[in-house]
Coordinates of C-alpha atoms and ligand atoms in Angstrom, one line a residue:
M1 CA 0.0 0.0 0.0
T2 CA 1.3 3.4 -0.9
L3 CA 0.4 6.6 0.9
S4 CA 3.0 8.9 -0.7
T5 CA 0.8 12.0 -0.7
A6 CA -0.2 11.6 3.0
S7 CA 0.7 14.4 5.4
F8 CA 1.2 13.8 9.0
D9 CA 0.0 17.0 10.6
L10 CA 0.1 17.1 14.4
G11 CA -1.5 20.5 14.8
N12 CA 0.5 22.8 17.0
S13 CA 3.2 20.2 18.0
K14 CA 6.7 21.2 16.8
P15 CA 9.6 18.9 15.9
G16 CA 11.3 17.9 19.1
V17 CA 8.4 19.0 21.3
A18 CA 6.2 16.2 22.5
A19 CA 2.9 16.0 20.7
N20 CA -0.2 16.5 22.8
A21 CA -2.8 13.8 23.1
A22 CA -5.6 15.6 21.4
A23 CA -3.5 16.5 18.3
V24 CA -2.3 12.8 18.1
R25 CA -5.9 11.7 18.2
N26 CA -6.8 13.9 15.3
A27 CA -3.8 12.6 13.3
V28 CA -4.9 9.0 14.1
E29 CA -8.4 9.8 12.9
Q30 CA -7.1 11.2 9.6
H31 CA -4.7 8.3 9.1
L32 CA -7.5 5.7 9.6
E33 CA -9.6 7.5 7.0
R34 CA -6.6 7.4 4.6
L35 CA -6.0 3.7 5.2
V36 CA -9.6 2.8 4.2
A37 CA -10.4 5.6 1.8
T38 CA -10.0 3.6 -1.4
L39 CA -10.0 -0.1 -1.4
P40 CA -9.9 -1.2 -5.0
G41 CA -11.2 -4.8 -5.4
V42 CA -13.0 -4.9 -2.1
P43 CA -16.7 -5.6 -2.5
P44 CA -18.5 -2.3 -1.9
N45 CA -20.7 -3.7 0.9
L46 CA -17.7 -5.1 2.8
Q47 CA -15.9 -1.7 2.3
R48 CA -18.9 0.1 3.8
A49 CA -19.0 -2.3 6.7
V50 CA -15.3 -1.9 7.4
R51 CA -15.5 1.9 7.3
H52 CA -18.6 1.9 9.5
A53 CA -16.9 -0.1 12.2
L54 CA -13.5 1.5 12.0
L55 CA -14.5 5.1 11.6
G56 CA -17.3 5.3 14.2
Q57 CA -16.8 7.6 17.1
S58 CA -14.0 6.2 19.3
K59 CA -11.6 7.5 21.8
R60 CA -8.6 6.0 19.9
V61 CA -6.8 5.3 23.2
R62 CA -4.6 2.5 21.9
P63 CA -3.1 4.2 18.8
V64 CA -2.7 7.5 20.7
L65 CA -0.9 5.6 23.5
L66 CA 1.4 3.8 21.0
F67 CA 2.3 7.1 19.4
L68 CA 3.0 9.0 22.6
V69 CA 5.3 6.2 23.9
A70 CA 7.0 6.0 20.5
E71 CA 7.7 9.8 20.6
P72 CA 8.5 9.7 16.9
G73 CA 10.7 12.4 15.3
P74 CA 9.2 14.3 12.4
G75 CA 10.3 11.7 9.8
E76 CA 9.0 8.9 11.9
H77 CA 5.3 9.9 12.3
R78 CA 4.1 7.7 9.5
A79 CA 5.4 4.4 11.0
A80 CA 4.0 5.3 14.5
L81 CA 0.6 6.2 13.0
D82 CA 0.6 3.0 10.8
A83 CA 1.4 0.8 13.8
G84 CA -1.2 2.6 16.0
C85 CA -3.9 2.2 13.3
A86 CA -3.0 -1.5 13.0
V87 CA -3.7 -1.9 16.7
E88 CA -6.9 0.1 16.3
M89 CA -8.0 -2.3 13.5
V90 CA -7.5 -5.3 15.8
H91 CA -9.4 -3.5 18.5
T92 CA -12.3 -2.7 16.1
A93 CA -12.3 -6.4 14.9
S94 CA -12.7 -7.5 18.5
L95 CA -15.6 -5.0 19.1
I96 CA -17.4 -6.3 15.9
L97 CA -17.2 -9.9 17.2
D98 CA -18.0 -9.0 20.8
D99 CA -21.3 -7.3 19.7
L100 CA -22.6 -10.4 17.8
P101 CA -25.7 -12.1 19.1
C102 CA -23.7 -15.2 20.1
M103 CA -21.4 -13.1 22.3
D104 CA -22.6 -9.9 23.9
D105 CA -25.6 -9.4 21.6
A106 CA -25.2 -5.6 21.5
Q107 CA -27.2 -3.2 19.3
L108 CA -25.3 0.0 19.6
R109 CA -21.6 0.7 19.2
R110 CA -19.6 3.9 18.7
Q111 CA -22.8 6.0 18.7
Q112 CA -24.3 4.0 15.8
P113 CA -25.8 0.6 15.1
A114 CA -23.4 -2.3 15.7
T115 CA -21.9 -3.6 12.5
H116 CA -24.0 -6.8 12.4
I117 CA -27.2 -4.6 12.9
A118 CA -26.2 -2.4 10.0
F119 CA -24.8 -5.0 7.6
G120 CA -25.9 -8.4 8.9
Q121 CA -23.9 -11.0 10.7
S122 CA -22.0 -12.5 7.8
T123 CA -20.6 -9.2 6.6
A124 CA -19.8 -8.2 10.2
I125 CA -17.8 -11.4 10.7
L126 CA -16.0 -10.9 7.4
S127 CA -15.2 -7.3 8.1
A128 CA -13.7 -8.3 11.4
I129 CA -11.5 -10.9 9.7
A130 CA -10.6 -8.3 7.0
L131 CA -9.5 -5.8 9.6
L132 CA -7.5 -8.3 11.6
S133 CA -5.7 -9.5 8.5
R134 CA -5.0 -6.0 7.3
A135 CA -3.6 -5.0 10.7
F136 CA -0.8 -7.6 10.3
G137 CA -0.3 -6.5 6.6
I138 CA 0.3 -2.9 7.8
I139 CA 2.9 -4.1 10.3
A140 CA 4.7 -6.2 7.7
E141 CA 4.8 -3.3 5.3
L142 CA 5.9 -0.5 7.7
E143 CA 8.2 1.7 5.7
D144 CA 11.7 2.6 7.0
V145 CA 11.4 0.2 9.9
P146 CA 14.0 -2.6 10.1
E147 CA 12.8 -6.1 9.4
A148 CA 13.8 -7.3 12.8
T149 CA 11.6 -4.6 14.4
R150 CA 8.7 -5.5 12.1
V151 CA 9.0 -9.1 13.1
R152 CA 9.0 -8.1 16.8
L153 CA 6.0 -5.9 16.4
T154 CA 4.1 -8.8 14.7
S155 CA 4.9 -11.1 17.5
I156 CA 3.7 -8.7 20.2
L157 CA 0.4 -8.1 18.4
S158 CA -0.1 -11.7 17.6
N159 CA 0.4 -12.8 21.2
A160 CA -2.0 -10.1 22.4
V161 CA -4.8 -11.2 20.1
G162 CA -4.5 -15.0 20.1
W163 CA -5.4 -17.9 22.3
E164 CA -3.5 -16.6 25.2
G165 CA -4.7 -13.0 24.7
L166 CA -8.0 -11.3 23.7
V167 CA -9.4 -14.6 22.4
A168 CA -8.7 -16.3 25.8
G169 CA -10.3 -13.3 27.6
Q170 CA -13.4 -13.5 25.4
E171 CA -13.7 -17.3 26.0
L172 CA -13.6 -16.8 29.7
D173 CA -16.0 -13.9 29.5
V174 CA -18.6 -15.7 27.4
N175 CA -18.3 -19.2 28.8
G176 CA -16.3 -19.1 32.0
R177 CA -17.5 -16.3 34.3
E178 CA -18.9 -18.8 36.9
G179 CA -15.3 -19.9 37.6
L180 CA -14.4 -16.4 38.7
V181 CA -14.5 -16.1 42.5
G182 CA -11.9 -13.5 43.6
V183 CA -10.4 -10.2 42.8
S184 CA -7.4 -11.8 41.1
E185 CA -9.4 -13.9 38.8
I186 CA -11.6 -11.0 37.7
E187 CA -8.5 -8.8 37.3
E188 CA -7.0 -11.6 35.1
L189 CA -10.1 -11.4 32.9
N190 CA -9.9 -7.6 32.8
W191 CA -6.2 -8.0 31.9
L192 CA -7.0 -10.4 29.0
K193 CA -10.0 -8.4 27.7
T194 CA -8.5 -4.9 27.8
G195 CA -5.1 -4.6 29.5
I196 CA -3.3 -6.9 27.1
L197 CA -4.0 -4.7 24.0
F198 CA -3.0 -1.6 26.0
V199 CA 0.2 -3.3 26.8
A200 CA 0.8 -4.4 23.2
A201 CA 0.2 -0.9 22.0
A202 CA 2.5 0.7 24.5
E203 CA 5.2 -2.0 24.0
M204 CA 5.0 -1.6 20.2
G205 CA 5.6 2.2 20.7
A206 CA 8.6 1.4 22.9
V207 CA 10.0 -1.1 20.4
L208 CA 9.6 1.3 17.5
R209 CA 11.5 3.9 19.5
G210 CA 14.2 1.4 20.3
L211 CA 14.0 1.6 24.1
E212 CA 16.2 -0.7 26.2
D213 CA 14.6 -3.7 27.9
E214 CA 14.4 -2.3 31.4
R215 CA 12.4 0.8 30.2
I216 CA 10.2 -1.4 28.0
E217 CA 9.4 -3.5 31.1
A218 CA 8.3 -0.3 33.0
I219 CA 6.2 0.7 30.0
R220 CA 4.5 -2.7 30.0
R221 CA 3.8 -2.3 33.7
F222 CA 2.4 1.1 33.2
A223 CA 0.0 0.0 30.4
R224 CA -1.1 -3.1 32.3
H225 CA -2.3 -1.0 35.3
F226 CA -3.7 1.7 33.0
G227 CA -5.7 -1.0 31.0
V228 CA -7.0 -2.8 34.1
A229 CA -8.1 0.6 35.6
F230 CA -9.8 1.4 32.2
Q231 CA -11.7 -1.9 32.2
T232 CA -12.9 -1.3 35.8
A233 CA -14.0 2.2 34.9
D234 CA -15.8 0.6 31.9
D235 CA -17.6 -1.8 34.2
L236 CA -18.6 1.0 36.5
L237 CA -20.0 3.0 33.6
D238 CA -21.9 -0.1 32.4
R239 CA -24.0 0.3 35.6
S240 CA -24.3 4.0 35.9
A241 CA -24.2 5.7 32.4
S242 CA -26.9 5.9 29.7
A243 CA -26.4 4.4 26.3
A244 CA -26.7 7.9 24.8
D245 CA -23.8 9.1 27.0
I246 CA -21.3 6.4 26.0
G247 CA -22.6 5.4 22.6
K248 CA -22.9 1.7 23.3
D249 CA -25.3 -0.6 25.1
V250 CA -25.3 -0.4 28.8
Q251 CA -26.2 -2.9 31.6
K252 CA -24.7 -5.6 29.4
D253 CA -22.9 -7.1 32.3
G254 CA -26.3 -8.1 33.8
D255 CA -25.7 -11.2 35.9
K256 CA -22.0 -11.5 34.9
V257 CA -19.5 -11.7 37.7
T258 CA -17.5 -8.5 37.9
L259 CA -15.6 -6.8 40.6
I260 CA -18.8 -4.7 41.1
T261 CA -21.2 -7.6 41.4
L262 CA -18.9 -9.5 43.8
F263 CA -17.6 -6.7 46.0
G264 CA -19.7 -3.6 45.3
T265 CA -19.0 -0.3 43.7
S266 CA -16.7 1.1 46.4
K267 CA -14.3 -1.9 46.2
A268 CA -14.2 -1.6 42.4
Q269 CA -13.5 2.1 42.8
L270 CA -10.7 1.4 45.2
S271 CA -9.1 -1.1 42.9
Y272 CA -9.4 1.4 40.1
E273 CA -7.6 4.0 42.1
E274 CA -4.9 1.6 43.2
H275 CA -4.2 0.6 39.5
L276 CA -4.0 4.3 38.5
A277 CA -1.5 5.0 41.3
K278 CA 0.7 2.0 40.1
A279 CA 0.4 3.1 36.5
E280 CA 1.7 6.6 37.5
Q281 CA 4.7 5.1 39.3
A282 CA 5.6 2.8 36.4
L283 CA 5.3 5.8 34.0
V284 CA 7.8 7.7 36.1
D285 CA 10.1 4.6 36.1
S286 CA 9.9 4.3 32.3
R287 CA 11.4 7.8 31.9
V288 CA 9.3 8.6 28.8
D289 CA 7.7 12.0 28.5
A290 CA 4.9 11.5 30.9
A291 CA 3.0 14.8 30.4
P292 CA 1.0 13.9 27.2
I293 CA 0.3 10.4 28.5
R294 CA -1.1 11.9 31.7
E295 CA -3.1 14.3 29.6
L296 CA -4.6 11.3 27.7
M297 CA -5.5 9.5 30.9
Q298 CA -7.0 12.6 32.5
R299 CA -9.2 13.3 29.5
L300 CA -10.4 9.7 29.5
F301 CA -11.1 9.4 33.2
E302 CA -12.5 12.9 33.6
T303 CA -15.0 12.2 30.8
R304 CA -15.9 8.9 32.5
R305 CA -16.4 10.6 35.9
A306 CA -18.7 13.2 34.3
Q307 CA -20.7 10.4 32.6
E308 CA -21.0 8.5 35.9
Q309 CA -22.7 11.5 37.6
Ligands
GRG401 C1 -9.9 -12.0 16.9 C2 -9.6 -9.5 17.3 C3 -10.2 -10.8 17.8 C4 -10.9 -10.9 18.9 C5 -11.6 -12.1 19.4 C6 -14.2 -10.9 20.5 C7 -12.9 -10.9 21.2 C8 -11.9 -12.0 20.9 C9 -12.6 -10.1 22.2 C10 -13.4 -9.0 22.6 C11 -12.7 -8.2 23.7 C12 -13.4 -6.9 24.1 C13 -14.5 -6.4 23.3 C14 -13.0 -6.3 25.1 C15 -13.6 -5.0 25.6 C16 -12.6 -4.0 25.7 C17 -13.1 -2.6 25.8 C18 -12.9 -1.9 27.1 C19 -13.7 -2.0 24.8 C20 -14.1 -0.6 24.8 O1 -12.9 0.1 24.4 P1 -12.9 1.6 24.2 O2 -13.7 2.3 25.3 O3 -13.8 1.7 22.8 O4 -11.5 2.1 24.0 P2 -13.7 2.8 21.7 O5 -15.0 2.6 20.9 O6 -13.6 4.2 22.3 O7 -12.5 2.5 20.8

């Protein structure tokens, strides 16, 4: 795929000055649009379904996180955006599948009808597979990134998605919740469903940037706590927010075992605060530029707090 005319405008960020989270989010949005603007040879209905799922209203947390950790120089924006958008494609594929009647049976996603509602189940499943495959194609084709790095990125993403990753989390969520009896089991599920892709995104940013192992480990720790806090906040919102507020079905957890159903809202809130504190410590340990990452987290969690009220 060639994108030779693409520009990578990050608004008011200057070379050598860390990008701010909002500008990166805009750049991600534009880049996603470019990646699926013209898809010659793709059946029009499938193309519409892919665009519907991918370009719906989203916070774009994972690609923004990847980019902020990567801190690319001006000539390196494209690779960081490509890699971030690949993670976003994987995430979108997981949302399409999660919403299907045989899984969460959701109607609304990203402020619009879920993909299977808009296009039918068969096209929804095919668009998820298409997005998942394209994600790995993008990583394989990253320009100006050494082959060894591309292989490493592929391995990180593949492990995060596969049978020890998102897929395992979904299996436990759909068919194994009754086996969850304590905080650690539920947090393991939250890790597999959400934390693991946060960690993959952040680690991919760190690998693209060429950070040494000890700092990559701190980044992984940061993203793990951030992701688990994010999932707990999501569970809290499922109980308290309206569908119109968050643009997806609520009360979907129903009888599912979560931190909240087992231990109540205040325990879940406490766990969320503890994970945020640990995320902050790991961020400091990683010695990446923390300011824009804190900005990303503040925006996310402030919006969530407002929606909970
Ligand atoms: C083969 C890719 C693939 C997945 C198969 C279906 C499945 C396994 C996993 C589903 C995992 C899942 C849906 C977890 C929920 C994670 C979560 C917190 C989603 C909401 O993320 P946000 O809030 O959404 O970042 P937006 O829409 O803002 O991007």
